[in-house]
Coordinates of C-alpha atoms and ligand atoms in Angstrom, one line a residue:
M1 CA 15.1 32.0 -29.4
T2 CA 17.9 33.5 -31.5
P3 CA 16.4 34.3 -34.7
N4 CA 18.2 30.8 -36.1
Q5 CA 15.4 28.7 -33.7
K6 CA 12.5 29.9 -34.6
T7 CA 13.1 28.7 -38.4
D8 CA 13.9 25.8 -36.8
T9 CA 10.7 24.9 -35.5
T10 CA 9.1 24.8 -38.8
T11 CA 10.9 21.5 -39.9
Q12 CA 10.3 20.0 -36.3
K13 CA 9.2 16.9 -35.9
W14 CA 6.7 15.6 -33.1
A15 CA 6.5 12.4 -32.0
P16 CA 3.3 11.5 -29.4
F17 CA 5.4 9.9 -26.2
T18 CA 3.9 7.8 -24.2
Y19 CA 4.8 9.6 -20.0
I20 CA 5.6 6.7 -18.3
G21 CA 7.6 8.5 -15.5
R22 CA 10.9 10.5 -15.3
E23 CA 12.3 8.3 -17.9
T24 CA 10.6 9.6 -20.5
A25 CA 12.1 12.8 -19.4
F26 CA 15.9 11.6 -19.7
I27 CA 14.6 10.3 -23.4
T28 CA 12.4 13.3 -24.2
N29 CA 15.5 15.4 -23.1
L30 CA 17.2 13.4 -25.8
F31 CA 14.7 13.7 -28.8
K32 CA 15.6 16.9 -28.5
K33 CA 19.1 17.3 -28.4
A34 CA 17.8 15.7 -32.1
N35 CA 15.4 18.2 -32.7
L36 CA 12.9 16.6 -32.3
R37 CA 9.9 17.3 -30.3
I38 CA 7.9 15.4 -27.4
T39 CA 3.9 15.6 -27.5
L40 CA 3.6 13.7 -24.6
R41 CA 0.3 11.6 -23.2
T42 CA -0.3 9.5 -20.7
N43 CA -2.4 5.9 -20.1
N44 CA -3.8 7.4 -17.2
T45 CA -7.1 8.9 -17.9
L46 CA -9.1 10.0 -15.2
Q47 CA -11.6 7.4 -15.7
K48 CA -8.2 5.0 -15.3
L49 CA -7.8 7.1 -12.1
L50 CA -10.9 6.9 -10.4
M51 CA -13.2 3.7 -11.5
P52 CA -11.0 0.5 -10.8
K53 CA -8.3 1.9 -8.0
L54 CA -12.0 2.4 -6.0
Q55 CA -12.8 -1.3 -5.3
P56 CA -9.0 -2.3 -3.8
L57 CA -9.1 0.2 -1.5
D58 CA -12.4 0.9 -0.1
K59 CA -11.2 -3.3 0.5
Y60 CA -9.1 -2.4 3.0
S61 CA -10.5 0.4 5.1
R62 CA -12.7 -2.1 6.3
S63 CA -12.1 -4.3 9.4
G64 CA -11.7 -7.5 10.5
A65 CA -9.8 -11.3 9.8
Y66 CA -7.3 -11.4 7.5
K67 CA -4.8 -13.0 6.2
Q68 CA -1.1 -12.2 5.6
T69 CA 0.8 -14.0 2.7
C70 CA 5.2 -14.0 2.5
P71 CA 6.4 -12.7 -1.0
D72 CA 8.8 -14.8 -1.0
C73 CA 8.5 -18.0 0.7
Y74 CA 4.0 -17.6 0.8
K75 CA 4.1 -18.3 4.5
A76 CA 0.5 -17.2 6.0
Y77 CA -0.3 -15.5 9.0
V78 CA -3.7 -15.1 9.7
G79 CA -5.3 -11.9 11.9
Q80 CA -7.5 -10.0 13.3
A81 CA -8.0 -6.3 12.5
G82 CA -9.6 -4.3 15.0
R83 CA -9.9 -0.5 13.4
S84 CA -9.1 -0.8 9.6
F85 CA -6.4 -2.8 7.1
T86 CA -4.5 0.1 6.3
Q87 CA -4.1 0.2 10.2
R88 CA -3.4 -2.9 11.2
F89 CA -0.7 -3.3 7.3
K90 CA 0.9 -0.5 9.2
E91 CA 0.9 -1.7 12.3
H92 CA 3.6 -4.8 10.5
K93 CA 5.5 -2.4 9.0
N94 CA 5.8 -0.3 11.7
A95 CA 7.1 -4.1 13.5
F96 CA 9.4 -4.8 10.4
R97 CA 11.7 -1.4 10.6
S98 CA 11.4 -0.8 14.2
N99 CA 12.6 -5.1 14.7
R100 CA 9.7 -5.4 17.1
N101 CA 8.0 -8.1 18.4
T102 CA 5.0 -7.5 18.0
S103 CA 3.3 -9.1 14.6
N104 CA 4.4 -12.7 13.9
Y105 CA 4.2 -12.0 10.1
A106 CA 7.3 -9.1 10.3
T107 CA 8.9 -10.9 13.0
H108 CA 9.2 -13.7 9.9
A109 CA 10.4 -10.6 7.4
L110 CA 13.3 -10.2 9.7
E111 CA 15.0 -13.2 10.0
H112 CA 14.7 -14.7 7.0
S113 CA 15.5 -12.1 5.3
H114 CA 12.3 -12.0 3.5
P115 CA 10.2 -9.4 1.9
F116 CA 7.7 -7.3 3.8
G117 CA 5.5 -6.5 0.3
P118 CA 3.0 -3.7 -0.6
I119 CA -0.4 -4.6 1.3
H120 CA -2.0 -6.0 -2.3
E121 CA 0.7 -7.8 -3.0
T122 CA 0.6 -9.5 1.3
M123 CA -3.4 -8.7 2.8
Q124 CA -5.3 -11.1 2.2
I125 CA -9.3 -10.9 3.2
Ligands
LIG201 ZN1 9.3 -16.2 3.4

């Protein structure tokens, strides 16, 4: 640091900034150039991260009957998960990626160019 930069810090302003990801770094860099320091804070408190997400994640670790719904046309396929819903979903996803004919849901998505979708949006148990 040069002596010049040190005197600059006394006039520096601090702006609270909510961290949202890579975009924030880009924006904060712009602010740095404008000699405006950024204090980063996050919306994800530890409690927020741990508490509400436990429920939906847990339910997919069980097994049983499920419905897989296309996020594009809402056509639904009913199936049975022997081990866990997460495992069954992975099998659907693998069938989708490798274009194997082992999942009616994956075959539907491939044939109609519909998105596969994430587990919490497409799999109802
Ligand atoms: Zn569809």
